[in-house]
XYZ file of C-alpha atoms in Angstrom:
514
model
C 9.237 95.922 115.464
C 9.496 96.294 119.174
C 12.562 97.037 120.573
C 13.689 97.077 124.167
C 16.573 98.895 125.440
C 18.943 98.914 128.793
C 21.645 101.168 130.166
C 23.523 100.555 132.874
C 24.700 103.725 134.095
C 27.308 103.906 137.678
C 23.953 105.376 139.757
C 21.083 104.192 138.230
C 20.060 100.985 135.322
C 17.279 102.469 133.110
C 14.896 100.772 130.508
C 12.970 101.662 127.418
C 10.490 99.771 125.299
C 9.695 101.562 121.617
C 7.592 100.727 118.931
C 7.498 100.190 114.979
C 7.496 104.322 115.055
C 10.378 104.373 117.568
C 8.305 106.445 119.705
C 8.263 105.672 123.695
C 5.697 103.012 125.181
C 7.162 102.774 128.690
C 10.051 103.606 130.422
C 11.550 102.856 134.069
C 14.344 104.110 136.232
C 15.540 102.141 138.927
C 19.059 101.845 141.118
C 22.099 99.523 139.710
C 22.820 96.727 141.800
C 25.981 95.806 142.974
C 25.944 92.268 140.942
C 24.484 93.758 138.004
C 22.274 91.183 136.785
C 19.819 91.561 139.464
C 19.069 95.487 138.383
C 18.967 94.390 134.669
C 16.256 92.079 135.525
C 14.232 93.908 137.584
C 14.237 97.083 135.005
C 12.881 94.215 132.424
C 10.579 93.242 134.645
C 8.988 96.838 135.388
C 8.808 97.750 131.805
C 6.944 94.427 131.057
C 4.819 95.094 134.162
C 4.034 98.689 132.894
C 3.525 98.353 129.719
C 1.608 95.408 128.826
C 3.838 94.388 125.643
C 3.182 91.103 124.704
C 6.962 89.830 124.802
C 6.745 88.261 121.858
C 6.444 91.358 119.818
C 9.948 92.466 121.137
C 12.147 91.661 117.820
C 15.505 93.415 119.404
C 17.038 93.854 122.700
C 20.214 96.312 123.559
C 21.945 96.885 126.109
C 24.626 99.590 127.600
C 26.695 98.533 129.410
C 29.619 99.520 132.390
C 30.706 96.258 133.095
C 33.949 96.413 130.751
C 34.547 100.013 131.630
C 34.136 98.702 135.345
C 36.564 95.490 135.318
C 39.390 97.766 133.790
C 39.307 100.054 136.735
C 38.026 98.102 139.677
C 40.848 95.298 138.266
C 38.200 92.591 138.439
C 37.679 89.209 136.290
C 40.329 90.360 133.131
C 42.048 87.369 131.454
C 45.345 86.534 131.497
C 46.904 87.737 128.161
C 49.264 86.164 125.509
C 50.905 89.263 124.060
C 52.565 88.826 120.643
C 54.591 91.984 119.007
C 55.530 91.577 115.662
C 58.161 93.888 114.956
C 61.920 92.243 115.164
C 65.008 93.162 114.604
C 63.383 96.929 115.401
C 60.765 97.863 117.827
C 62.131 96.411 120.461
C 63.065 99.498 122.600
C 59.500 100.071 124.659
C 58.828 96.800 126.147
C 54.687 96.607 125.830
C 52.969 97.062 128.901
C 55.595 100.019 130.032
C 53.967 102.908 131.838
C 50.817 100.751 132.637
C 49.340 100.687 136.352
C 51.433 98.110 138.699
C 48.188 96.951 139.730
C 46.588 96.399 136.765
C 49.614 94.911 134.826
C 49.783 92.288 137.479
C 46.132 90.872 136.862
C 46.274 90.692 133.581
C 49.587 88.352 134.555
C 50.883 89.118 130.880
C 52.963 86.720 128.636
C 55.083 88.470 126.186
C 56.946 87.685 123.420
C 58.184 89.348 120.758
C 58.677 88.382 116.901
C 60.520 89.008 113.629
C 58.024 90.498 111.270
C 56.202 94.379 111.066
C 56.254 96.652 108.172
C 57.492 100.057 107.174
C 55.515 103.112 106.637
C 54.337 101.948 103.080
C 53.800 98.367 103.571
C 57.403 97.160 102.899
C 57.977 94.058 105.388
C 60.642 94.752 108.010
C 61.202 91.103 107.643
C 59.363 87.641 107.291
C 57.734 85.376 110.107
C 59.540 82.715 111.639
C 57.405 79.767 112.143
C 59.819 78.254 114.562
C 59.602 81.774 116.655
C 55.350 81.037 116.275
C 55.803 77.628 117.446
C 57.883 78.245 120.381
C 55.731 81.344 121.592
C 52.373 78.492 121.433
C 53.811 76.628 123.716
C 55.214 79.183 125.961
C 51.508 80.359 126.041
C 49.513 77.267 126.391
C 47.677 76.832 129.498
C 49.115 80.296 130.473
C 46.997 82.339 128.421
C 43.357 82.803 128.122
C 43.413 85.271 125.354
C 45.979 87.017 122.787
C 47.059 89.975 122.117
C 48.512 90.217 118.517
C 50.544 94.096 117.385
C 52.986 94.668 114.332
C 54.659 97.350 113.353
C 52.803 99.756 110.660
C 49.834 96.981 110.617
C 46.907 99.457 109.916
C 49.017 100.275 106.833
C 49.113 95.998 106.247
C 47.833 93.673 108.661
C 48.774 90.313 106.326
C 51.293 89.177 108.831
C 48.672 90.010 111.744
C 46.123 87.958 110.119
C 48.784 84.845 109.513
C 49.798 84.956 112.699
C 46.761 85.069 114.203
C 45.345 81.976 111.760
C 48.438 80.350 113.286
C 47.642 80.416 117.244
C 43.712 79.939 116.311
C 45.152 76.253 114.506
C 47.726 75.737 117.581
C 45.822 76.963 120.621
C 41.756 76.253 119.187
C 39.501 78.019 121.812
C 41.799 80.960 122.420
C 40.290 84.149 121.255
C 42.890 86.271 119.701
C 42.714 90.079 119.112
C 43.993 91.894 116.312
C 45.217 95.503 116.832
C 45.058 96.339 112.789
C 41.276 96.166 113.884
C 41.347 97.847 116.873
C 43.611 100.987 116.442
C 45.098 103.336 114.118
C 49.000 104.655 113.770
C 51.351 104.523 117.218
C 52.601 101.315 118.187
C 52.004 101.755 121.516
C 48.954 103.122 121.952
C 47.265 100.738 119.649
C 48.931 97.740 121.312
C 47.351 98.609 124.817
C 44.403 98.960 122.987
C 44.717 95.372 122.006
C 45.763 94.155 125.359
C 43.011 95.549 127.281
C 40.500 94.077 124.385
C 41.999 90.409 124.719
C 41.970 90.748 129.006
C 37.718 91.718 128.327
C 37.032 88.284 126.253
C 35.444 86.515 129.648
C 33.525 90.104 130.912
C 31.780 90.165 127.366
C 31.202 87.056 127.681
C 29.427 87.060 130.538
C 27.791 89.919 130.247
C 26.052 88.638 126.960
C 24.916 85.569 128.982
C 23.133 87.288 131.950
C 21.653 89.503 129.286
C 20.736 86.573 127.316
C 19.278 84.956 130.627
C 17.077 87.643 132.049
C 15.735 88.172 128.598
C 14.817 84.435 128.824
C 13.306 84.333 132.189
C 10.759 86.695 130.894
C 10.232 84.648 127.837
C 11.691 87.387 125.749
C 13.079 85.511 122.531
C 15.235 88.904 120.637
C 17.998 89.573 118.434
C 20.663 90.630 121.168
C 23.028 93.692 120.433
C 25.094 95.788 122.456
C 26.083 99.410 122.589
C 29.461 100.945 121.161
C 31.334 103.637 122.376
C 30.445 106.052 118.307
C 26.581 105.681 119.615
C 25.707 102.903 117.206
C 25.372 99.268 118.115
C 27.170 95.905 117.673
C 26.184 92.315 117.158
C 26.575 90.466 120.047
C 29.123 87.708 118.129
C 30.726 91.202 117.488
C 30.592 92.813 120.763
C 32.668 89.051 121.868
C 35.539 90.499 119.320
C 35.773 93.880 120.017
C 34.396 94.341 123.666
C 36.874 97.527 124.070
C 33.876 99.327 121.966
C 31.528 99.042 124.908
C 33.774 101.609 127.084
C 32.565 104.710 127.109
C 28.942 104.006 125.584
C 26.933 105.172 128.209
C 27.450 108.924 127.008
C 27.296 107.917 123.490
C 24.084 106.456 124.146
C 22.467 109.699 125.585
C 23.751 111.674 123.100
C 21.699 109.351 120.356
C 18.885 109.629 122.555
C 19.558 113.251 122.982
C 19.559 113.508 118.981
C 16.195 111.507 118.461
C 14.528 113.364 121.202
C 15.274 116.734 120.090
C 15.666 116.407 116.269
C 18.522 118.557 116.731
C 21.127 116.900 114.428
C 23.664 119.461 115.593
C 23.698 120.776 119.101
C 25.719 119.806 122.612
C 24.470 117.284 124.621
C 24.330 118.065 128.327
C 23.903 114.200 130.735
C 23.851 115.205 134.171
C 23.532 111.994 136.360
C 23.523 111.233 139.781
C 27.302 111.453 140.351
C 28.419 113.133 137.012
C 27.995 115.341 134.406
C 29.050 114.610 130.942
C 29.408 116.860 127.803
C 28.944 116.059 124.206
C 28.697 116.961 120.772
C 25.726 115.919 118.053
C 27.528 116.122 114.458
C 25.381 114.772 112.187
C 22.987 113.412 114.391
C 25.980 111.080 115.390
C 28.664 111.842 118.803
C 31.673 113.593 117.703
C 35.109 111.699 118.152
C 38.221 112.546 119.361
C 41.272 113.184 117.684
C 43.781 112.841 120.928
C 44.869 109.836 122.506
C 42.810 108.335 125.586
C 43.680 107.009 128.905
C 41.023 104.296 130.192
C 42.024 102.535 133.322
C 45.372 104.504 133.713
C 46.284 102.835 129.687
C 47.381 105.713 127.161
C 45.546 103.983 124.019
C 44.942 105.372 120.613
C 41.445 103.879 119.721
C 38.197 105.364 118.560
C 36.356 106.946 121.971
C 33.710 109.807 121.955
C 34.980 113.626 123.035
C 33.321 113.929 126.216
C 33.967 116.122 128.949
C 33.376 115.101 132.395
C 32.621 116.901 135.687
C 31.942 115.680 138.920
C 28.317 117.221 139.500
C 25.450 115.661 139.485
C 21.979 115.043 141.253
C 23.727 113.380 144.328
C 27.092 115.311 144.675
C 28.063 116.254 147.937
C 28.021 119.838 148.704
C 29.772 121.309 151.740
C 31.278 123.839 153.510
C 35.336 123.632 154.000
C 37.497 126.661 155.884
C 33.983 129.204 155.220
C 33.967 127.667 151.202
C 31.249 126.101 150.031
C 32.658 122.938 148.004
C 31.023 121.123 145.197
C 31.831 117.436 145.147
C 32.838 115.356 143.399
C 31.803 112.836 145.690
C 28.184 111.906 145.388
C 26.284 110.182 147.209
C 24.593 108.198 143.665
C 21.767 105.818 144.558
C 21.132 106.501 148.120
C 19.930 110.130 146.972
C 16.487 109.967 148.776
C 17.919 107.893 151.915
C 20.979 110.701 152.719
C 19.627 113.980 151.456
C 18.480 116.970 153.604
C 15.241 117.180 151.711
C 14.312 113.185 152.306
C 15.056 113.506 155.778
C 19.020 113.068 155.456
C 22.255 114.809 157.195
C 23.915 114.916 153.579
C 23.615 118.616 151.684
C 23.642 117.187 147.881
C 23.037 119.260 144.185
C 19.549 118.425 144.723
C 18.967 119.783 148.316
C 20.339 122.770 146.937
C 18.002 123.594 143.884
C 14.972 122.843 145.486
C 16.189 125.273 148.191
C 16.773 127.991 145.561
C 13.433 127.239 143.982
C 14.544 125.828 140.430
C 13.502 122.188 141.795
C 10.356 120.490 142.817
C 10.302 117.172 144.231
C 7.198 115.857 145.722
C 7.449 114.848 149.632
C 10.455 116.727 149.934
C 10.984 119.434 152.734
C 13.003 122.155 151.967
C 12.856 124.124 155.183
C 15.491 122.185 156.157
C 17.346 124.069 154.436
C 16.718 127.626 155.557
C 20.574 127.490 156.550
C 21.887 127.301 153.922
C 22.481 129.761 151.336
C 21.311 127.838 147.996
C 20.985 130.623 145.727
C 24.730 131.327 145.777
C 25.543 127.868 145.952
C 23.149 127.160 142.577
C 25.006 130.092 140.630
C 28.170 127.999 140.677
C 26.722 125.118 139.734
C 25.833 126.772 136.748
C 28.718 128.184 136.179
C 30.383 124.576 136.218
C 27.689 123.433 133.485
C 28.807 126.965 131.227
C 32.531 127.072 131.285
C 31.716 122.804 130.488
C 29.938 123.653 127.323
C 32.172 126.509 126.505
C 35.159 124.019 126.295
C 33.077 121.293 123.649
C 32.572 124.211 121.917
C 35.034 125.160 118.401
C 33.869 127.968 117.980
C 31.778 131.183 120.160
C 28.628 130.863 118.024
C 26.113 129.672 120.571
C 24.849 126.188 120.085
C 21.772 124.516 120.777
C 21.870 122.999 124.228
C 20.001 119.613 124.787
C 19.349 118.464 128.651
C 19.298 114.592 129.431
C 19.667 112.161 132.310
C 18.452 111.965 135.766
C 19.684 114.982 136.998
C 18.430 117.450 133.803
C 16.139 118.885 136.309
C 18.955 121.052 138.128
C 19.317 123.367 135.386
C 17.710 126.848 134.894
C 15.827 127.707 131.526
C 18.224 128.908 130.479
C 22.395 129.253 129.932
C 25.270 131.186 128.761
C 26.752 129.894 125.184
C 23.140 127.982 124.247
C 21.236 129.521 121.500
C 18.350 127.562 123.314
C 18.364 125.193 126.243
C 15.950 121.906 124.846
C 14.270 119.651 128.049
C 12.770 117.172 125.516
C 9.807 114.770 127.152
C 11.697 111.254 128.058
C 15.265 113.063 128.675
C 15.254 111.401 132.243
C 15.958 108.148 129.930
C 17.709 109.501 126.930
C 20.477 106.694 127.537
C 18.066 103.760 127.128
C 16.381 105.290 124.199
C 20.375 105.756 122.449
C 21.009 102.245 123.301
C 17.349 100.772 121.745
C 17.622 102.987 119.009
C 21.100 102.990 117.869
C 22.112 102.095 114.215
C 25.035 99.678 113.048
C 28.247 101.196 111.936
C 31.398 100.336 110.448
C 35.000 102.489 110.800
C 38.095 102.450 108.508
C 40.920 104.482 110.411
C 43.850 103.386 107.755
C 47.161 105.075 106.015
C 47.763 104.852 102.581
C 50.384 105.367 100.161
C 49.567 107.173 97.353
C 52.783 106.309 95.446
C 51.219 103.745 93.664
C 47.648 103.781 93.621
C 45.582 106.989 93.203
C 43.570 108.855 95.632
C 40.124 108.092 94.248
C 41.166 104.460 93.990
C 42.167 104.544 98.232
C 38.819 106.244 99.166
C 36.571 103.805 97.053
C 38.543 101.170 98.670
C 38.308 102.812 102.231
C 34.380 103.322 101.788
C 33.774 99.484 100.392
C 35.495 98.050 103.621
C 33.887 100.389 105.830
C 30.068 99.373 104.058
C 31.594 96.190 104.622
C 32.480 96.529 108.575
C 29.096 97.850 109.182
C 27.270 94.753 107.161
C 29.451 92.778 109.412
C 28.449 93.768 112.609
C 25.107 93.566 111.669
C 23.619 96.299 109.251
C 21.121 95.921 106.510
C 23.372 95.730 103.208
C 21.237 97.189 101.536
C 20.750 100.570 103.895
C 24.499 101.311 104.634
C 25.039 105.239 104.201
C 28.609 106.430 104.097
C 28.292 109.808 107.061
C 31.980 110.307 107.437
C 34.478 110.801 105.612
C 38.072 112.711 106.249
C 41.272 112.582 104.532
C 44.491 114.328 106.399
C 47.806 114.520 104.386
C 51.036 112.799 106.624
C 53.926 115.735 106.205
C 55.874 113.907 108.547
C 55.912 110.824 106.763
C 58.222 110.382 103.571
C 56.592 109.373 100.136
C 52.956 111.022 99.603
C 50.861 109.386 102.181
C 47.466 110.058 103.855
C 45.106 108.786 107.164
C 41.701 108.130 105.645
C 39.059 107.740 108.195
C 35.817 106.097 106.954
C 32.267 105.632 108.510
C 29.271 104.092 107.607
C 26.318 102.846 109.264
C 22.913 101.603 108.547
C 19.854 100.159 110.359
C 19.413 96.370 111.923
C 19.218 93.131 109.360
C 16.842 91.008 111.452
């Protein structure tokens, strides 16, 4: 099985093919174009040129993609949303959508309405649906909406009500997709609704994005099983990327942080990406990018669903550096893809990260002329870039054993041998395209992020039950049945809550069913 893989990254779109062993056959780097498309299909086209694959052999495509991440904050191309909270005669304090971006909340040009239903803590209904309530809120939102946003109250404890009233507006308004926030978040009202919002305002970017993919696979007469990359560094059918597009922020990372693992064989370590205009930190657990446990902001939107822990800084291979009031300033603008057009060394005016360790001799760049540079003093300059990269790692860190330390992206170059906190620093061959390798490489997984009550069912009982629908969520988005491994499991007692209750969080993943 050939597989070919794309990420596109904020700088630069690169492209991997692998074969049956997943070992590298080609790979290509080239600059992301402002419509997208057009860098997606020249990347296919160089990898195809360079390689020699006959295209027929390629079984699976993936891509990585910044387009969702990228409507969110440039406010581009969201749908108009339909927002139902089920929750009356309580939760009707904190109107949804409070605290969200003025600009942003007036693209998405909300419709909200809000229902009798919603649940307590341990799945007692707050009250019943009102099908007149339903049928009023259809029409308010037909022809106004072009997806829906569907919350209640306590739904990851029971989404039944969630799942009737979606059934309901899928009968009423056909050709609406609808977004369920039971499958989306975990516990917080709030958080998970925005969640669910910003899912149902992606519907026509996923959409889109699947179909250029689709079509520049085509025009090379590339005929593949098409999945996408998700934000826990596994991957997603593409009929399941168009439900839960929210899983594409954020993948990028996740993606070299997979590569970073299959590269390295380090199944534990911290992933270091340094790109053209940033620098992002991970953590390997398990071969797999660790989570976090704290709620996220993406687009200016506090939401409370599953992201990666990654720590960025502005520094990479294209960052501005420059002196202000006799201090020499590092970013974090960048200069990104016009690197060899505006940099001292190329024959620029612009004194970037990469000027600056050629100049102190830990960079080599052929036809580049560093006595350009004899101004400028790049050794002390390069010591505090690597103090950036240290205190970085020293915050992904839990605990002061030193860790393994594993060097991807464009901009891995920059760094010294080696670093303060890593028990090793790792270069591994192919790191320049550790993102495209993650996203052609990456497994299927499923998550179960749920509470239980352990009143009246027992423990062992809730964690079979939490592991069967997680094997399930992973077959669903794609997995071989027959391959799904459990790889995480946690349990975390709820003092706060009354009765004996507990958040069990579930995952399971598993190679491609082709």
């Amino acid at each position: 099985m050939i597989r070919l893989g794309i990420d596109v990254g904020g700088t630069n779109t690169d492209g991997v093919i692998l074969d049956h062993d997943n070992q590298v056959i080609g790979s290509t780097k080239s600059a992301t174009t402002k419509d997208v498309f057009t860098g997606i299909q020249q990347t296919i086209k160089k990898l195809l040129a360079e390689t020699n694959v006959n295209v027929a052999d390629i079984q699976v495509a993936t891509l990585g993609t910044t387009h969702c991440t990228n409507a969110i904050v440039e406010r581009k191309s969201l749908d108009k949303v339909g927002i139902v909270r089920i929750c009356l005669p309580s939760g009707s304090t904190v109107p949804p959508m409070l605290g969200w971006p003025e600009d942003l909340v007036a693209i998405v040009q909300a419709e909200t309405v809000l229902i009798h239903g919603g649940y307590e803590y341990n799945g007692a209904p707050i009250a019943d649906l009102d099908y007149t309530e339903l049928k009023e809120t259809a029409e308010r939102f037909r022809g106004k909406v072009d997806s829906i946003a569907i919350s209640g109250v306590f739904s990851p404890v029971l989404s039944d009500q969630e799942k009737e009233v979606a059934a309901f507006f899928e009968k009423e308004l056909p050709g609406i997709p609808v977004s369920l926030s039971s499958e989306i978040g975990t516990i917080g009202l709030i958080e998970r609704e925005n969640a669910t919002i910003l899912n149902a305002a992606l519907m026509t970017v996923i959409n889109r994005v699947a179909q250029d993919f689709e079509r520049a696979l085509k025009d090379e007469g590339i005929n593949a099983h098409i999945y996408l990359g998700q934000n826990d560094g596994t991957l997603m059918t593409n009929s399941y990327a168009q439900k839960y597009p929210i899983y594409t922020i954020a993948c990028g990372p996740t993606n070299s942080i997979r590569g970073a693992a299959h590269l390295s064989q380090e199944p534990d370590a911290i992933v270091v990406d340094i790109g053209g205009t940033t620098t992002d930190i991970g953590v390997l657990a398990n071969s797999f990018p660790r989570q976090t446990s704290i709620a996220v902001e993406v687009g200016g939107v506090r939401t409370n669903y599953r992201m990666p822990d990654i720590y960025s800084i502005g520094f990479g291979g294209g960052t501005r550096v420059y002196l202000d009031e006799d201090l020499w300033k590092i970013g974090p603008e960048s200069v990104g893809y016009q690197l060899t057009e505006k940099a001292i060394v190329f024959g620029g005016e612009e004194l970037t990260a990469t000027d600056v360790a050629i100049g102190a001799g830990y960079m080599d760049i052929e036809g580049t002329d560093s006595a350009r540079l004899h101004e400028v003093p790049c050794s002390d300059i390069y010591r505090d870039f690597i103090a950036m990269v240290e205190d970085a790692i020293d915050r992904m860190k839990t605990s002061a054993e030193d860790l393994p330390v594993v060097l991807v992206g464009g901009g891995a170059a920059l760094m010294p041998e080696s670093l303060k906190g890593a028990s090793r620093v790792i270069r591994p061959a192919h790191a320049s395209v550790a993102n495209a390798i993650g996203a052609a490489l990456g497994d299927i997984s499923g998550t179960v992020e749920r509470i239980y009550s352990l009143e009246e069912q027992d423990y062992q009982k809730v964690i079979q039950e939490a592991r069967s629908e997680a094997i399930q969520e992973a077959i669903d988005a794609g997995a071989n049945p027959e391959k799904v491994d459990i790889i995480q499991l946690e349990d975390f007692p709820l003092a706060y809550m009354p009765g004996n209750a507990i958040l069990v969080r579930v995952k399971a993943a598993g190679p491609l069913a082709l």
